[in-house]
CSV table of C-alpha atoms in Angstrom, one decimal:
chain,number,residue,atom,x,y,z
A,1334,MET,CA,0.0,0.0,0.0
A,1335,GLU,CA,2.9,2.3,0.7
A,1336,ARG,CA,4.3,1.7,-2.8
A,1337,LEU,CA,0.8,2.5,-4.3
A,1338,GLY,CA,0.6,5.7,-2.3
A,1339,LEU,CA,-2.4,4.6,-0.3
A,1340,ILE,CA,-0.9,4.8,3.2
A,1341,ALA,CA,1.0,7.5,5.1
A,1342,VAL,CA,3.5,5.8,7.3
A,1343,GLY,CA,4.3,7.6,10.5
A,1344,THR,CA,6.7,7.1,13.4
A,1345,VAL,CA,3.8,6.7,15.9
A,1346,ALA,CA,0.9,5.7,13.7
A,1347,HIS,CA,-0.1,5.2,10.1
A,1348,TYR,CA,-3.0,6.7,8.1
A,1349,ILE,CA,-5.0,4.8,5.4
A,1350,PRO,CA,-7.5,7.3,3.9
A,1351,CYS,CA,-9.7,4.6,2.3
A,1352,THR,CA,-10.5,3.2,5.7
A,1353,ASN,CA,-11.5,6.5,7.2
A,1354,LYS,CA,-15.3,6.5,7.8
A,1355,ARG,CA,-15.4,9.7,9.9
A,1356,THR,CA,-18.0,12.2,8.7
A,1357,PHE,CA,-17.3,15.9,8.3
A,1358,GLY,CA,-20.2,17.0,10.4
A,1359,CYS,CA,-22.5,20.0,10.7
A,1360,ALA,CA,-20.5,21.5,13.5
A,1361,GLU,CA,-17.2,21.4,11.5
A,1362,GLU,CA,-19.0,22.8,8.4
A,1363,LYS,CA,-20.7,25.6,10.4
A,1364,TYR,CA,-17.3,26.7,11.9
A,1365,PHE,CA,-15.6,27.0,8.5
A,1366,LEU,CA,-18.6,28.8,6.9
A,1367,SER,CA,-18.6,31.3,9.8
A,1368,LEU,CA,-15.1,32.4,9.1
A,1369,LYS,CA,-15.1,35.8,7.5
A,1370,HIS,CA,-11.8,35.8,5.7
A,1371,LYS,CA,-11.5,33.1,3.0
A,1372,THR,CA,-10.7,32.6,-0.7
A,1373,PRO,CA,-13.1,31.7,-3.4
A,1374,VAL,CA,-13.3,27.9,-3.9
A,1375,LEU,CA,-10.8,26.7,-6.4
A,1376,VAL,CA,-12.2,23.7,-8.3
A,1377,PHE,CA,-10.3,21.0,-10.2
A,1378,ARG,CA,-13.0,19.4,-12.3
A,1379,PHE,CA,-12.4,15.9,-13.7
A,1380,GLU,CA,-14.1,14.0,-16.5
A,1381,PHE,CA,-13.6,10.8,-14.5
A,1382,LEU,CA,-12.5,10.9,-10.8
A,1383,PRO,CA,-12.1,7.7,-8.8
A,1384,TYR,CA,-12.0,8.2,-5.0
A,1385,PHE,CA,-8.7,6.4,-4.7
A,1386,PHE,CA,-7.1,9.2,-6.7
A,1387,TYR,CA,-8.2,11.6,-3.9
A,1388,PHE,CA,-6.8,9.2,-1.3
A,1389,ARG,CA,-3.4,9.3,-2.9
A,1390,LEU,CA,-3.5,13.0,-3.0
A,1391,ILE,CA,-4.1,13.2,0.8
A,1392,VAL,CA,-1.2,10.7,1.3
A,1393,SER,CA,1.0,13.0,-0.8
A,1394,CYS,CA,-0.1,16.0,1.3
A,1395,LEU,CA,1.0,14.1,4.4
A,1396,THR,CA,4.3,12.8,3.1
A,1397,ARG,CA,5.6,15.1,0.4
A,1398,THR,CA,5.1,18.6,1.8
A,1399,ASN,CA,7.4,20.7,3.9
A,1400,LYS,CA,7.3,21.1,7.7
A,1401,GLU,CA,5.1,24.2,7.6
A,1402,TRP,CA,2.3,22.0,6.2
A,1403,ARG,CA,0.5,19.9,8.8
A,1404,VAL,CA,-2.9,18.4,9.7
A,1405,LEU,CA,-5.2,20.6,11.7
A,1406,GLN,CA,-6.2,19.2,15.1
A,1407,ASP,CA,-9.3,19.5,17.1
A,1408,ASN,CA,-9.8,16.7,19.6
A,1409,GLY,CA,-7.9,14.6,17.0
A,1410,LEU,CA,-6.7,15.0,13.5
A,1411,CYS,CA,-9.1,16.8,11.2
A,1412,LEU,CA,-9.1,14.1,8.6
A,1413,TYR,CA,-12.5,12.9,7.3
A,1414,LYS,CA,-13.7,10.5,4.6
A,1415,ASN,CA,-14.2,13.3,2.1
A,1416,VAL,CA,-12.5,16.3,3.6
A,1417,ALA,CA,-9.0,16.9,4.9
A,1418,CYS,CA,-8.1,20.1,6.8
A,1419,PHE,CA,-4.5,21.3,7.0
A,1420,ALA,CA,-2.6,24.2,8.6
A,1421,TYR,CA,-0.1,26.2,6.5
A,1422,LYS,CA,1.6,29.5,7.6
A,1423,LEU,CA,-1.1,30.5,10.1
A,1424,HIS,CA,-3.9,29.7,7.5
A,1425,ALA,CA,-6.4,26.8,7.4
A,1426,VAL,CA,-6.6,24.8,4.2
A,1427,ALA,CA,-9.6,22.6,3.3
A,1428,LEU,CA,-9.3,20.0,0.6
A,1429,ALA,CA,-12.5,18.2,-0.3
A,1430,VAL,CA,-13.5,15.5,-2.8
A,1431,ASN,CA,-16.9,15.3,-4.6
A,1432,PRO,CA,-18.2,13.0,-7.4
A,1433,SER,CA,-16.4,14.9,-10.2
A,1434,SER,CA,-14.1,17.5,-8.5
A,1435,ILE,CA,-11.4,18.1,-6.0
A,1436,GLN,CA,-12.0,21.5,-4.3
A,1437,LEU,CA,-9.7,23.8,-2.4
A,1438,GLN,CA,-10.2,26.8,-0.2
A,1439,VAL,CA,-8.0,28.7,2.2
A,1440,PHE,CA,-9.3,30.3,5.4
A,1441,GLN,CA,-7.9,32.8,7.9
A,1442,PRO,CA,-9.2,31.9,11.4
A,1443,THR,CA,-8.0,35.2,12.9
A,1444,ASN,CA,-9.4,38.6,12.3
A,1445,ILE,CA,-7.1,39.5,9.4
A,1446,SER,CA,-7.3,38.8,5.7
A,1447,VAL,CA,-6.0,35.8,3.8
A,1448,THR,CA,-2.5,36.5,2.5
A,1449,LYS,CA,-2.4,36.2,-1.3
A,1450,LYS,CA,1.1,34.9,-1.2
A,1451,VAL,CA,0.0,32.0,1.0
A,1452,ALA,CA,-3.0,31.2,-1.2
A,1453,LEU,CA,-0.7,31.1,-4.3
A,1454,GLU,CA,1.7,28.8,-2.5
A,1455,VAL,CA,-1.1,26.5,-1.5
A,1456,ARG,CA,-2.3,26.3,-5.1
A,1457,LYS,CA,1.2,25.6,-6.3
A,1458,ILE,CA,1.6,22.7,-3.8
A,1459,ILE,CA,-1.7,21.0,-4.6
A,1460,THR,CA,-1.3,21.5,-8.4
A,1461,HIS,CA,2.2,20.0,-8.2
A,1462,LEU,CA,1.0,17.0,-6.3
A,1463,LEU,CA,-2.0,16.5,-8.6
A,1464,ASN,CA,0.2,16.6,-11.7
A,1465,ASP,CA,2.7,14.2,-10.3
A,1466,LEU,CA,0.0,11.7,-9.5
A,1467,LEU,CA,-1.6,12.0,-12.9
A,1468,GLU,CA,1.6,11.0,-14.6
A,1469,ASN,CA,1.1,7.4,-13.3
A,1470,TYR,CA,-2.6,7.0,-14.1
A,1471,HIS,CA,-4.8,5.8,-16.9
A,1472,LYS,CA,-5.6,8.2,-19.7
A,1473,LYS,CA,-9.2,8.6,-18.5
A,1474,ILE,CA,-8.0,10.7,-15.6
A,1475,ASP,CA,-5.2,12.6,-17.2
A,1476,MET,CA,-7.3,15.7,-17.6
A,1477,TYR,CA,-8.8,18.2,-15.3
A,1478,THR,CA,-10.2,21.7,-15.8
A,1479,VAL,CA,-9.5,24.5,-13.3
A,1480,GLY,CA,-12.3,26.8,-12.4
A,1481,PHE,CA,-14.4,28.4,-9.6
A,1482,GLN,CA,-17.8,28.3,-8.0
A,1483,CYS,CA,-19.5,31.3,-9.4
A,1484,SER,CA,-21.7,32.2,-6.5
A,1485,LYS,CA,-21.9,29.6,-3.6
A,1486,GLN,CA,-18.6,29.4,-1.8
A,1487,GLU,CA,-18.7,26.0,0.0
A,1488,VAL,CA,-15.7,23.9,-0.5
A,1489,PHE,CA,-17.4,20.9,1.1
A,1490,HIS,CA,-20.2,20.6,-1.5
A,1491,GLU,CA,-20.1,20.3,-5.3
A,1492,HIS,CA,-22.3,22.8,-7.1
A,1493,ASP,CA,-22.3,21.5,-10.6
A,1494,ASP,CA,-24.5,24.4,-11.9
A,1495,CYS,CA,-22.0,27.0,-10.5
A,1496,PHE,CA,-18.7,25.9,-12.2
A,1497,VAL,CA,-17.0,28.5,-14.3
A,1498,LYS,CA,-13.7,27.9,-16.1
A,1499,GLU,CA,-10.7,30.0,-15.0
A,1500,GLU,CA,-9.6,30.2,-18.6
A,1501,GLN,CA,-12.9,31.8,-19.6
A,1502,LEU,CA,-12.9,34.3,-16.8
A,1503,LEU,CA,-9.3,35.4,-17.5
A,1504,LYS,CA,-10.3,35.9,-21.1
A,1505,GLU,CA,-13.4,37.9,-20.4
A,1506,GLY,CA,-12.4,39.8,-17.3
A,1507,THR,CA,-15.9,40.8,-16.4
A,1508,MET,CA,-18.8,38.8,-17.7
A,1509,LEU,CA,-22.4,37.9,-17.1
A,1510,CYS,CA,-22.4,34.5,-15.4
A,1511,PRO,CA,-22.9,31.9,-18.2
A,1512,LYS,CA,-24.6,29.6,-15.7
A,1513,HIS,CA,-27.2,32.1,-14.5
A,1514,GLU,CA,-28.5,34.4,-17.2
A,1515,LEU,CA,-32.1,34.7,-16.2
A,1516,ASN,CA,-33.7,34.7,-12.7
A,1517,ASN,CA,-30.4,34.4,-10.8
A,1518,SER,CA,-28.3,36.5,-13.2
A,1519,HIS,CA,-25.2,38.1,-11.8
A,1520,ILE,CA,-21.9,39.5,-12.9
A,1521,LEU,CA,-18.5,37.7,-12.5
A,1522,HIS,CA,-15.3,39.7,-12.0
A,1523,GLU,CA,-11.9,38.1,-12.4
A,1524,SER,CA,-10.6,40.4,-9.6
A,1525,THR,CA,-13.2,38.9,-7.2
A,1526,LEU,CA,-12.7,35.2,-8.0
A,1527,LEU,CA,-9.1,35.1,-9.2
A,1528,PHE,CA,-7.0,37.7,-7.3
A,1529,TYR,CA,-6.1,35.3,-4.5
A,1530,TRP,CA,-5.3,32.5,-7.0
A,1531,ASN,CA,-3.6,34.3,-9.8
A,1532,GLN,CA,-0.4,36.3,-9.4
A,1533,ASP,CA,-1.2,38.8,-12.1
A,1534,VAL,CA,-4.8,39.7,-11.1
A,1535,LEU,CA,-5.3,42.8,-9.0
A,1536,ALA,CA,-8.2,43.8,-6.8
A,1537,GLU,CA,-11.0,45.9,-8.4
A,1538,SER,CA,-10.5,48.4,-5.6
A,1539,THR,CA,-7.5,49.8,-7.4
A,1540,ASP,CA,-10.1,51.4,-9.6
A,1541,PRO,CA,-11.7,54.3,-7.8
A,1542,ASP,CA,-14.8,54.1,-10.1
A,1543,ALA,CA,-15.7,51.0,-7.9
A,1544,LEU,CA,-16.6,53.5,-5.2
A,1545,VAL,CA,-19.8,54.4,-6.9
A,1546,GLU,CA,-20.7,50.7,-7.3
A,1547,ASN,CA,-21.2,50.2,-3.5
A,1548,ARG,CA,-24.8,49.2,-3.3
A,1549,ALA,CA,-25.3,50.9,0.1
A,1550,CYS,CA,-24.4,54.3,-1.3
A,1551,ARG,CA,-24.9,54.4,-5.1
A,1552,ASN,CA,-28.2,56.3,-4.8
A,1553,LEU,CA,-26.9,58.9,-2.4
A,1554,PRO,CA,-27.4,62.6,-3.3
A,1555,GLU,CA,-24.2,64.2,-4.6
A,1556,PRO,CA,-23.5,66.3,-1.4
A,1557,GLU,CA,-23.7,63.1,0.7
A,1558,MET,CA,-21.7,61.2,-1.9
A,1559,ARG,CA,-18.9,63.7,-1.6
A,1560,ARG,CA,-18.8,63.2,2.1
A,1561,TYR,CA,-18.9,59.4,1.6
A,1562,ARG,CA,-15.9,59.6,-0.6
A,1563,VAL,CA,-14.0,61.4,2.1
A,1564,GLN,CA,-15.0,58.7,4.6
A,1565,CYS,CA,-13.7,56.0,2.3
A,1566,PHE,CA,-10.5,57.9,1.7
A,1567,GLU,CA,-10.0,58.2,5.4
A,1568,LYS,CA,-10.2,54.5,5.8
A,1569,LEU,CA,-7.8,54.0,2.9
A,1570,THR,CA,-5.2,56.2,4.6
A,1571,LYS,CA,-5.3,53.7,7.5
A,1572,SER,CA,-4.3,51.0,5.1
A,1573,GLY,CA,-1.6,53.4,4.0
A,1574,ARG,CA,-0.3,53.4,7.5
A,1575,GLU,CA,-0.2,49.6,7.5
A,1576,ALA,CA,1.8,49.6,4.2
A,1577,LEU,CA,4.2,52.1,5.6
A,1578,GLN,CA,4.8,50.0,8.7
A,1579,MET,CA,5.5,46.9,6.5
A,1580,TYR,CA,8.2,49.0,4.6
A,1581,PHE,CA,9.5,50.5,7.9
A,1582,ASP,CA,10.0,47.0,9.4
A,1583,LYS,CA,12.1,46.0,6.4
A,1584,VAL,CA,14.3,49.0,6.7
A,1585,PHE,CA,14.4,48.8,10.5
A,1586,PRO,CA,14.0,45.2,11.7
A,1587,PRO,CA,13.1,45.2,15.5
A,1588,ALA,CA,16.5,44.4,16.8
A,1589,GLU,CA,18.2,47.0,14.6
A,1590,LEU,CA,15.5,49.6,15.5
A,1591,PHE,CA,16.2,49.2,19.2
A,1592,MET,CA,19.9,49.7,18.7
A,1593,LEU,CA,19.3,52.7,16.4
A,1594,LEU,CA,17.0,54.4,19.0
A,1595,GLN,CA,19.5,53.8,21.8
A,1596,LYS,CA,22.4,55.1,19.8
A,1597,ASN,CA,20.6,58.3,18.8
A,1598,LYS,CA,18.6,58.8,22.0
A,1599,GLU,CA,19.8,62.3,22.7
A,1600,ASN,CA,19.1,63.6,19.2
A,1601,LEU,CA,15.8,61.9,19.0
A,1602,ARG,CA,14.5,63.5,22.2
A,1603,LYS,CA,15.1,66.9,20.5
A,1604,GLN,CA,13.4,65.9,17.3
A,1605,PHE,CA,10.2,64.4,18.8
A,1606,ASN,CA,7.7,65.7,21.3
A,1607,THR,CA,7.1,64.1,24.7
A,1608,ASP,CA,4.3,61.8,23.7
A,1609,GLN,CA,6.3,60.5,20.7
A,1610,CYS,CA,9.4,60.0,22.9
A,1611,ASP,CA,7.2,57.9,25.3
A,1612,LEU,CA,6.6,55.5,22.3
A,1613,LEU,CA,10.2,55.5,21.2
A,1614,PHE,CA,11.5,55.0,24.8
A,1615,PRO,CA,8.8,53.3,26.8
A,1616,VAL,CA,8.8,54.2,30.5
A,1617,ASP,CA,8.4,50.5,31.4
A,1618,LYS,CA,11.7,49.8,29.6
A,1619,SER,CA,10.0,47.5,27.1
A,1620,ILE,CA,11.3,47.2,23.6
A,1621,PRO,CA,9.6,49.8,21.3
A,1622,THR,CA,7.6,48.4,18.4
A,1623,SER,CA,6.5,49.9,15.1
A,1624,SER,CA,2.9,48.9,15.7
A,1625,ALA,CA,2.7,51.7,18.2
A,1626,PHE,CA,4.2,54.3,15.8
A,1627,ASP,CA,2.0,56.7,13.8
A,1628,VAL,CA,2.9,57.9,10.3
A,1629,THR,CA,4.8,60.9,11.5
A,1630,ILE,CA,7.2,58.9,13.7
A,1631,MET,CA,7.9,56.3,11.0
A,1632,TYR,CA,8.3,59.0,8.3
A,1633,LYS,CA,10.8,61.0,10.4
A,1634,LEU,CA,12.9,57.9,11.3
A,1635,LEU,CA,12.9,56.8,7.6
A,1636,ARG,CA,13.9,60.3,6.4
A,1637,ASN,CA,16.6,61.0,9.0
A,1638,TYR,CA,18.0,57.6,9.9
A,1639,GLY,CA,17.1,55.2,7.0
A,1640,PRO,CA,20.3,53.4,6.0
A,1641,ASN,CA,21.2,54.1,2.4
A,1642,LEU,CA,17.6,55.0,1.5
A,1643,PRO,CA,17.3,56.9,-1.9
A,1644,THR,CA,15.9,60.4,-1.7
A,1645,PRO,CA,12.4,60.7,-3.2
A,1646,THR,CA,12.4,61.9,-6.8
A,1647,LYS,CA,11.4,65.4,-5.9
A,1648,GLY,CA,13.1,65.4,-2.6
A,1649,TRP,CA,11.9,64.8,1.0
A,1650,GLY,CA,8.9,66.8,2.0
A,1651,LYS,CA,7.6,67.2,-1.6
A,1652,THR,CA,4.5,65.6,-3.1
A,1653,PRO,CA,5.6,63.2,-5.8
A,1654,ASP,CA,4.2,63.2,-9.3
A,1655,PRO,CA,2.0,60.3,-10.5
A,1656,GLY,CA,4.8,58.6,-12.5
A,1657,GLN,CA,7.3,58.6,-9.6
A,1658,LYS,CA,7.1,55.2,-8.0
A,1659,SER,CA,10.2,54.6,-5.9
A,1660,PRO,CA,9.6,53.3,-2.3
A,1661,THR,CA,10.5,56.7,-0.8
A,1662,ASP,CA,8.1,58.4,-3.3
A,1663,ASP,CA,5.4,56.1,-1.9
A,1664,VAL,CA,6.4,57.0,1.7
A,1665,GLU,CA,5.9,60.7,0.7
A,1666,ARG,CA,2.5,59.9,-0.8
A,1667,ILE,CA,1.3,58.2,2.4
A,1668,ARG,CA,2.5,61.2,4.5
A,1669,VAL,CA,0.8,63.7,2.2
A,1670,TYR,CA,-2.6,61.9,2.1
A,1671,ARG,CA,-2.5,61.2,5.8
A,1672,ASN,CA,-1.9,65.0,6.4
A,1673,GLU,CA,-4.9,65.8,4.2
A,1674,VAL,CA,-7.1,63.6,6.3
A,1675,GLU,CA,-5.7,64.7,9.6
A,1676,HIS,CA,-5.8,68.4,8.9
A,1677,LYS,CA,-9.1,68.6,7.1
A,1678,THR,CA,-10.6,72.0,6.5
A,1679,PRO,CA,-14.1,72.9,5.5
A,1680,ALA,CA,-12.9,73.0,1.9
A,1681,THR,CA,-11.6,69.5,2.0
A,1682,SER,CA,-14.4,67.9,4.1
A,1683,VAL,CA,-16.1,66.8,0.9
A,1684,MET,CA,-14.5,65.2,-2.2
A,1685,GLU,CA,-15.5,65.7,-5.8
A,1686,LYS,CA,-15.5,62.6,-8.0
A,1687,GLU,CA,-12.5,63.5,-10.2
A,1688,ASP,CA,-10.4,64.5,-7.2
A,1689,CYS,CA,-11.3,61.2,-5.5
A,1690,ARG,CA,-10.5,59.3,-8.6
A,1691,LEU,CA,-7.0,60.6,-8.9
A,1692,LYS,CA,-6.1,60.4,-5.2
A,1693,TRP,CA,-7.7,57.0,-4.7
A,1694,ARG,CA,-5.7,55.4,-7.5
A,1695,ASP,CA,-2.5,57.1,-6.5
A,1696,LEU,CA,-2.7,56.0,-2.9
A,1697,CYS,CA,-4.0,52.5,-3.7
A,1698,GLN,CA,-1.1,51.8,-6.0
A,1699,ALA,CA,1.4,53.2,-3.4
A,1700,ILE,CA,-0.1,50.8,-0.8
A,1701,LEU,CA,0.1,47.8,-3.1
A,1702,ARG,CA,3.7,48.5,-3.9
A,1703,LEU,CA,4.9,49.1,-0.4
A,1704,SER,CA,2.9,46.1,0.9
A,1705,GLU,CA,3.9,43.9,-2.1
A,1706,GLY,CA,0.3,43.3,-2.8
A,1707,SER,CA,-0.5,41.8,0.7
A,1708,LEU,CA,-3.1,44.5,1.4
A,1709,GLU,CA,-5.3,43.9,-1.7
A,1710,GLN,CA,-8.1,42.3,0.2
A,1711,ASP,CA,-8.1,45.0,2.9
A,1712,ILE,CA,-8.5,47.7,0.2
A,1713,MET,CA,-11.3,45.7,-1.5
A,1714,GLU,CA,-13.2,45.5,1.8
A,1715,LEU,CA,-13.4,49.3,2.0
A,1716,ILE,CA,-15.8,49.1,-0.9
A,1717,TYR,CA,-17.6,45.8,-1.1
């Protein structure tokens, strides 16, 4: 059985998937469905799919993956007759088999978004294992089609009337769902179904026109719409602060940051006010952390103490032009837009559509560059 790939041999116990009769119950399903942050369901649709092929895939997941990949545990291993649940880089991964498909979904159990990089790594792992297994099988199962569930997002159930090919969605970009064109008609966006699963797909939220598509506000009178745009932009600047912190932590890793602060303690006390110094030099002698710093503190430290950082294209303290995209240009963008929000005047308490369009796109792209795309979902959630 080991030679056939139907048993996972362990040091303490062995696992034989085909003998597992444990049912994935309502309680388990309810838990996963309750999680807010998850990817769309990635579907590998087969013309012919024997169950033992899925069993071999599970054995491969247990024996041929790296140490970061392990089985989830909850009063025992989360392995069931038709579902296997794994943990990978602080994410939960569900792999389910149905009559004609193997389905994959990644969840984030904590109150943060799924990391796109992790989802792409999970897809790569499963695809590699699938393709390796297919090389040794009969021609009838040498073909699968990759796609998604167009509406229902339940990895544990196969929705045959909801399957949409990835190839078709990539080609069309935005399209009327080919499965539901009458009573249940709806629009499919590649940026909604694919951006976790495809390296080159960006979130729709990089397009500021998506603001007016928010169903809760699309019918607002223009004066209220202007104020709504300001509220959305204020939330976007908070994501800007997160992106700035990600970049800051690369420039000043925690251990190096502590040494830098101690070395320049006298000068820093002259450059920062009392409240800021309390964050840089905590009274309880704890190690300072960037999570407590605001945009001003991080900006000043980057500008004055960043090791070998290039000067922004137009210089420090100047607003960069749209085509200027160095990391320090993006640092300046985040500072500028944060100041606009923090020091709002009556004249800037509302935002015209064209003004919002330009600023939204400019700031979104700066956030995506500094965060290396990891904040895409956070930006999307500001709108949808």
